[in-house]
Short mmCIF file of C-alpha atoms in Angstrom, two decimals:
data_model
loop_
_atom_site.label_atom_id
_atom_site.label_comp_id
_atom_site.label_asym_id
_atom_site.label_seq_id
_atom_site.Cartn_x
_atom_site.Cartn_y
_atom_site.Cartn_z
CA MET O 257 84.11 137.23 15.32
CA THR O 258 85.60 139.94 12.72
CA MET O 259 84.25 142.54 10.75
CA ASN O 260 85.36 144.61 8.07
CA ILE O 261 85.95 148.45 8.39
CA PHE O 262 87.84 150.94 6.38
CA VAL O 263 90.64 152.49 8.19
CA ASN O 264 92.10 155.54 6.19
CA ARG O 265 90.39 154.01 3.05
CA ALA O 266 91.84 150.64 3.48
CA LYS O 267 89.69 147.79 4.11
CA THR O 268 90.59 146.30 7.51
CA SER O 269 89.42 143.17 9.12
CA ILE O 270 89.43 143.52 13.01
CA SER O 271 87.15 142.07 15.91
CA GLU O 272 83.64 143.22 15.94
CA LYS O 273 82.61 145.87 18.20
CA ILE O 274 86.15 147.08 18.82
CA THR O 275 86.43 150.39 20.36
CA ILE O 276 88.35 153.41 18.77
CA GLU O 277 90.75 153.07 21.78
CA LEU O 278 91.31 149.54 21.02
CA LEU O 279 91.74 150.19 17.30
CA LEU O 280 94.25 152.70 18.20
CA MET O 281 96.14 150.65 20.47
CA ASN O 282 96.36 147.93 17.71
CA LEU O 283 97.79 150.07 15.23
CA ARG O 284 100.04 151.54 17.82
CA ILE O 285 99.05 155.03 16.97
CA GLU O 286 99.36 157.37 20.19
CA LYS O 287 96.14 159.46 20.99
CA LYS O 288 98.01 162.45 21.56
CA PHE O 289 97.69 165.10 18.37
CA ILE O 290 95.58 163.12 16.38
CA ALA O 291 91.85 163.52 15.32
CA VAL O 292 89.54 160.41 14.56
CA GLU O 293 86.73 160.95 12.01
CA VAL O 294 84.13 157.81 11.84
CA ASN O 295 81.76 158.27 8.68
CA GLN O 296 82.92 161.84 8.29
CA VAL O 297 82.22 162.82 11.81
CA ILE O 298 84.73 163.84 14.32
CA VAL O 299 84.86 161.69 17.46
CA PRO O 300 86.26 163.50 20.39
CA LYS O 301 89.11 162.05 22.49
CA SER O 302 86.84 161.40 25.35
CA LYS O 303 84.79 158.96 23.58
CA TYR O 304 87.32 156.75 22.29
CA LYS O 305 87.01 154.29 25.28
CA ASN O 306 83.06 153.71 24.78
CA PHE O 307 82.83 154.29 21.01
CA HIS O 308 82.07 150.79 19.34
CA LEU O 309 82.80 150.71 15.41
CA LYS O 310 80.31 148.74 13.32
CA GLU O 311 80.76 146.62 9.89
CA ASN O 312 81.82 149.14 7.20
CA ASP O 313 82.41 152.06 9.20
CA GLU O 314 84.79 154.48 7.35
CA VAL O 315 87.57 155.47 10.17
CA GLU O 316 90.01 158.25 9.33
CA ILE O 317 92.84 158.75 11.57
CA ILE O 318 94.47 162.30 11.10
CA LYS O 319 97.44 164.06 12.31
CA ALA O 320 99.84 167.07 11.73
CA ILE O 321 102.78 166.73 9.24
CA GLY O 322 105.01 169.20 7.86
CA GLY O 323 103.48 172.06 5.79
CA GLY O 324 103.41 175.72 4.99
CA MET D 1383 111.85 204.09 17.94
CA LYS D 1384 109.24 201.53 19.64
CA ASP D 1385 107.17 199.58 17.22
CA LYS D 1386 103.54 198.61 17.45
CA PRO D 1387 103.64 194.96 17.92
CA LEU D 1388 101.94 192.31 15.76
CA VAL D 1389 98.85 191.04 17.56
CA ILE D 1390 97.05 187.88 16.29
CA ASN D 1391 94.22 186.17 17.90
CA ASP D 1392 94.76 188.51 21.02
CA LYS D 1393 98.60 187.39 21.64
CA ILE D 1394 102.05 189.63 21.16
CA TYR D 1395 104.42 188.35 18.75
CA SER D 1396 107.79 189.85 18.87
CA SER D 1397 108.69 188.07 15.53
CA ARG D 1398 107.07 188.98 12.30
CA LEU D 1399 108.11 185.83 10.54
CA ILE D 1400 106.00 182.93 10.25
CA VAL D 1401 107.33 179.82 9.01
CA GLY D 1402 106.41 176.33 7.60
CA THR D 1403 107.38 172.88 8.21
CA GLY D 1404 107.23 171.23 4.93
CA LYS D 1405 109.98 169.86 2.66
CA TYR D 1406 112.62 169.70 5.09
CA LYS D 1407 114.97 166.58 5.15
CA SER D 1408 114.14 165.60 8.73
CA LEU D 1409 112.06 166.60 11.76
CA LYS D 1410 115.46 167.59 13.32
CA GLU D 1411 116.40 169.74 10.64
CA THR D 1412 113.12 171.33 10.75
CA LYS D 1413 113.19 171.94 14.33
CA LEU D 1414 116.73 173.74 14.20
CA ALA D 1415 115.56 175.81 11.18
CA VAL D 1416 112.41 177.23 13.25
CA GLU D 1417 114.74 177.84 16.19
CA ALA D 1418 117.14 179.64 13.96
CA SER D 1419 114.36 181.77 12.26
CA ALA D 1420 113.14 182.93 15.94
CA ALA D 1421 109.56 182.48 14.58
CA GLU D 1422 106.92 182.15 17.17
CA MET D 1423 104.19 180.99 14.79
CA VAL D 1424 104.41 177.78 12.70
CA THR D 1425 102.29 176.17 9.99
CA VAL D 1426 101.58 172.55 9.71
CA ALA D 1427 99.50 170.68 7.44
CA ILE D 1428 96.81 167.87 8.20
CA ARG D 1429 97.05 164.45 6.77
CA ARG D 1430 96.09 160.85 7.13
CA VAL D 1431 98.28 159.00 9.28
CA ASN D 1432 100.25 156.45 7.34
CA ILE D 1433 98.95 153.09 8.67
CA GLY D 1434 101.38 150.25 9.13
CA GLN D 1435 104.02 151.73 7.21
CA ASP D 1436 106.07 152.89 9.89
CA LYS D 1437 105.36 151.49 13.28
CA ASN D 1438 107.53 154.27 14.94
CA GLN D 1439 106.32 157.10 13.35
CA GLU D 1440 107.51 160.28 14.96
CA ASN D 1441 105.08 163.09 15.54
CA LEU D 1442 106.13 166.62 14.19
CA LEU D 1443 104.27 168.16 17.19
CA ASP D 1444 107.07 166.08 19.62
CA TYR D 1445 109.45 168.43 17.73
CA ILE D 1446 107.68 171.56 17.34
CA ASP D 1447 106.33 171.83 20.76
CA PRO D 1448 102.74 173.32 20.81
CA LYS D 1449 103.44 175.05 24.36
CA LYS D 1450 106.27 176.74 22.97
CA TYR D 1451 105.00 177.86 19.42
CA THR D 1452 101.41 178.97 18.26
CA ILE D 1453 100.71 175.92 15.68
CA LEU D 1454 99.07 177.24 12.68
CA PRO D 1455 97.17 174.38 11.01
CA ASN D 1456 96.70 175.03 7.12
CA THR D 1457 93.92 173.80 4.92
CA ALA D 1458 96.61 173.25 1.99
CA GLY D 1459 95.44 170.75 -0.59
CA CYS D 1460 91.69 171.68 -0.24
CA TYR D 1461 90.24 172.56 -3.50
CA SER D 1462 86.75 173.23 -1.94
CA ALA D 1463 85.23 175.10 0.96
CA ASP D 1464 83.81 171.98 2.09
CA ASP D 1465 87.10 170.36 2.37
CA ALA D 1466 88.63 173.29 3.96
CA ILE D 1467 86.13 173.32 6.83
CA ARG D 1468 86.42 169.67 7.26
CA VAL D 1469 90.10 169.96 7.56
CA SER D 1470 89.97 172.90 10.12
CA ASN D 1471 87.94 171.10 12.27
CA LEU D 1472 90.18 168.42 12.47
CA ALA D 1473 92.94 170.41 13.14
CA SER D 1474 91.02 171.85 16.00
CA GLU D 1475 90.40 168.43 17.33
CA ILE D 1476 94.12 167.42 16.62
CA LEU D 1477 95.10 170.53 18.62
CA GLY D 1478 93.05 170.27 21.63
CA GLY D 1479 90.40 172.57 20.56
CA GLU D 1480 92.43 175.62 19.20
CA LYS D 1481 90.37 177.58 16.74
CA LEU D 1482 93.11 179.23 14.93
CA VAL D 1483 93.33 178.09 11.16
CA LYS D 1484 95.22 179.03 8.10
CA LEU D 1485 92.57 178.92 5.10
CA GLU D 1486 93.88 177.87 2.12
CA VAL D 1487 91.49 176.87 -0.56
CA LEU D 1488 93.33 176.29 -4.07
CA GLY D 1489 91.77 176.59 -7.55
CA ASP D 1490 94.54 175.13 -9.74
CA LYS D 1491 97.64 172.51 -9.27
CA LYS D 1492 100.05 174.53 -11.77
CA MET D 1493 99.89 178.08 -10.20
CA LEU D 1494 98.37 176.91 -6.86
CA TYR D 1495 96.24 180.02 -6.92
CA PRO D 1496 93.65 180.35 -4.51
CA ASN D 1497 89.95 179.60 -5.46
CA ILE D 1498 88.55 182.87 -4.42
CA SER D 1499 84.60 182.11 -4.34
CA GLU D 1500 85.47 178.87 -2.56
CA THR D 1501 87.82 180.98 -0.24
CA LEU D 1502 85.14 183.44 0.66
CA LYS D 1503 82.62 180.81 1.48
CA ALA D 1504 84.77 178.84 3.76
CA ALA D 1505 85.78 182.13 5.41
CA GLU D 1506 82.04 182.92 6.03
CA GLN D 1507 81.42 179.36 7.63
CA LEU D 1508 84.31 179.10 9.61
CA VAL D 1509 83.86 182.57 11.15
CA LYS D 1510 80.56 181.55 12.21
CA GLN D 1511 81.86 178.59 13.71
CA ASN D 1512 84.38 180.68 15.57
CA PHE D 1513 87.37 179.96 14.06
CA LYS D 1514 90.16 182.51 13.97
CA VAL D 1515 90.82 182.49 10.21
CA MET D 1516 94.08 183.68 8.72
CA VAL D 1517 93.45 183.55 5.13
CA TYR D 1518 95.75 182.86 1.89
CA THR D 1519 94.34 184.80 -1.23
CA THR D 1520 95.48 186.49 -3.95
CA ASP D 1521 97.06 190.11 -4.16
CA ASP D 1522 93.52 191.53 -5.13
CA PRO D 1523 92.69 194.53 -2.82
CA LEU D 1524 89.11 194.20 -3.19
CA VAL D 1525 89.13 190.37 -2.27
CA ALA D 1526 91.47 191.23 0.54
CA LYS D 1527 89.04 193.98 2.01
CA GLU D 1528 86.13 191.51 1.44
CA LEU D 1529 87.87 188.83 3.66
CA GLU D 1530 88.68 191.37 6.18
CA LEU D 1531 84.84 192.56 6.50
CA ILE D 1532 83.89 188.77 6.64
CA GLY D 1533 85.73 188.62 9.68
CA CYS D 1534 89.25 187.06 8.90
CA ILE D 1535 91.78 187.87 11.77
CA SER D 1536 94.46 188.32 9.23
CA VAL D 1537 94.73 188.41 5.18
CA MET D 1538 97.63 186.91 3.59
CA PRO D 1539 97.91 187.57 0.02
CA LEU D 1540 100.62 186.00 -1.94
CA ALA D 1541 103.77 187.57 -3.16
CA ALA D 1542 104.03 185.07 -5.81
CA PRO D 1543 102.87 181.32 -6.47
CA ILE D 1544 103.69 179.15 -3.56
CA GLY D 1545 107.13 177.61 -3.72
CA SER D 1546 108.05 179.78 -6.93
CA GLY D 1547 110.71 181.94 -5.01
CA LEU D 1548 109.85 184.66 -7.47
CA GLY D 1549 109.63 187.56 -4.83
CA VAL D 1550 106.75 190.49 -4.69
CA GLN D 1551 105.21 190.62 -7.96
CA ASN D 1552 102.86 193.45 -7.43
CA SER D 1553 104.15 195.72 -5.00
CA TYR D 1554 101.47 198.13 -5.97
CA ASN D 1555 98.70 195.67 -4.82
CA ILE D 1556 100.32 194.48 -1.68
CA THR D 1557 100.69 198.39 -0.63
CA SER D 1558 97.06 199.05 -1.71
CA ILE D 1559 95.98 195.97 0.47
CA VAL D 1560 98.27 197.19 3.36
CA GLU D 1561 96.90 200.80 3.37
CA ASN D 1562 93.45 199.59 3.23
CA ALA D 1563 93.65 197.14 5.92
CA LYS D 1564 92.52 197.25 9.79
CA VAL D 1565 93.83 193.45 10.30
CA PRO D 1566 97.29 192.53 10.06
CA ILE D 1567 98.54 191.67 6.31
CA ILE D 1568 100.86 189.00 6.12
CA VAL D 1569 102.55 188.17 2.77
CA ASP D 1570 102.35 184.50 2.31
CA ALA D 1571 104.20 182.71 -0.51
CA GLY D 1572 106.48 183.22 -3.28
CA VAL D 1573 109.56 184.47 -1.14
CA GLY D 1574 112.77 183.38 -2.81
CA THR D 1575 115.54 185.03 -0.80
CA ALA D 1576 116.39 187.38 2.08
CA SER D 1577 115.70 190.42 0.25
CA ASP D 1578 112.30 189.28 -1.08
CA ALA D 1579 111.19 189.27 2.43
CA THR D 1580 112.68 192.72 3.32
CA ILE D 1581 110.73 194.07 0.34
CA ALA D 1582 107.37 192.68 1.57
CA MET D 1583 108.22 194.38 4.94
CA GLU D 1584 109.44 197.71 3.54
CA LEU D 1585 106.09 197.88 1.93
CA GLY D 1586 104.52 197.92 5.10
CA CYS D 1587 103.25 194.22 5.52
CA ASP D 1588 102.70 193.07 9.18
CA GLY D 1589 104.59 189.85 8.30
CA VAL D 1590 105.74 187.27 6.03
CA LEU D 1591 105.02 183.66 6.10
CA MET D 1592 107.38 181.48 4.30
CA ASN D 1593 108.51 177.99 3.80
CA THR D 1594 110.09 176.52 0.64
CA ALA D 1595 112.75 179.68 0.78
CA ILE D 1596 114.19 178.15 4.05
CA ALA D 1597 113.42 174.38 3.67
CA CYS D 1598 114.82 174.13 0.05
CA SER D 1599 117.83 176.47 0.03
CA ARG D 1600 121.34 174.74 0.43
CA ASN D 1601 121.35 175.53 4.36
CA PRO D 1602 117.80 175.82 5.86
CA VAL D 1603 119.43 176.86 9.41
CA LEU D 1604 121.46 179.46 8.00
CA MET D 1605 118.73 180.76 5.63
CA ALA D 1606 116.32 180.62 8.33
CA SER D 1607 118.62 183.07 10.30
CA ALA D 1608 119.16 185.14 7.19
CA MET D 1609 115.49 185.43 7.10
CA LYS D 1610 114.85 186.63 10.79
CA LYS D 1611 117.28 189.58 9.93
CA ALA D 1612 115.67 190.31 6.60
CA ILE D 1613 112.37 190.68 8.21
CA GLU D 1614 113.70 192.80 10.98
CA SER D 1615 115.54 195.32 8.32
CA GLY D 1616 112.65 195.68 6.20
CA ARG D 1617 110.41 196.48 9.24
CA GLU D 1618 113.03 199.08 10.35
CA ALA D 1619 113.57 200.36 6.99
CA PHE D 1620 109.68 200.81 6.79
CA LEU D 1621 109.13 202.56 10.23
CA ALA D 1622 112.11 204.71 9.10
CA GLY D 1623 110.76 205.86 5.66
CA ARG D 1624 112.72 205.66 2.80
CA ILE D 1625 113.57 208.50 0.61
CA PRO D 1626 111.77 209.55 -2.40
CA LYS D 1627 113.21 208.19 -5.69
CA LYS D 1628 114.82 211.04 -7.74
CA LYS D 1629 115.76 211.04 -11.24
CA TYR D 1630 119.13 212.69 -10.74
CA ALA D 1631 121.97 212.83 -8.52
CA SER D 1632 122.00 214.86 -5.33
CA ALA D 1633 125.49 215.37 -3.67
CA SER D 1634 125.90 213.84 -0.18
CA SER D 1635 128.64 216.03 0.88
CA PRO D 1636 127.69 220.06 0.96
CA VAL D 1637 128.79 222.04 -2.07
CA GLU D 1638 129.33 225.10 -0.33
CA GLY D 1639 132.58 226.01 0.53
CA SER D 1640 134.31 223.09 -1.43
CA VAL D 1641 137.78 223.34 -2.71
CA SER D 1642 137.60 223.75 -6.38
CA PHE D 1643 140.70 223.50 -8.59
CA ASP D 1644 138.82 224.54 -11.71
CA LYS D 1645 139.06 228.07 -12.55
CA GLU D 1646 135.98 230.18 -12.31
#
């Protein structure tokens, strides 16, 4: 079964109850030096493994880039 | 003469130059310019990861090692206190719980001037949340003092609008801010070339933060090296103390005993 979530504002179809850990693996995003928000609440890295996403969750994956 | 070291968030810095990492052609060029600048504190921006656009996206922090440099995340692009607080928390999570942040709440897109009421609001909240706030602000001495009293660990007035390269536009205000401050005053934004950085330091500022002047010069690595020297020169000149300006000439060679061919 699949569900829809929003990843960095883009609607994404993904397997139901996927964890943040697996989502990041699917997207090939390294855990180091990123932050993840679900519905505007930061999820600490230690919880990625057990945090299951739900239908319509808004996930933001954030990193540091060049800036002044 | 031994200088009083620059201390920010209980860490001693031997360089008074803070550099940004935006607008470079590549991460490699960023790294080389940062090295040439000898800066020990480096600013970064916080943004969404581009999903699926580049599978092997390189991470800036693989080039600018947080173990080697103090990473100063900014809240650039935020136009409200709430957004700036959100970005500060994301930055802290990215950097493993670090609480140092460059607060920047903008008010208008043309001048990129700070929105002072939102800046004050965000500063207050962030200080309460135990953030160590280095704050970008206008060159208004009263606002600078208020930000210090709120608990910001450094106040960073602009020399001129961000990226304008116009140099210090109001040296009178910058001097007033420096004279009244008990926290480090770092000129942030507006420097165009080495002499601008020197002028900021000659006014007694504790440091200068710059990005565009280096990154957008024809040779960023060389300009980074120029800026390093400019900052050092300005600091030494400030410590040495400039001579007063005079209206008329005053001869460098003694007048007494001079061989004059004029008949008296």
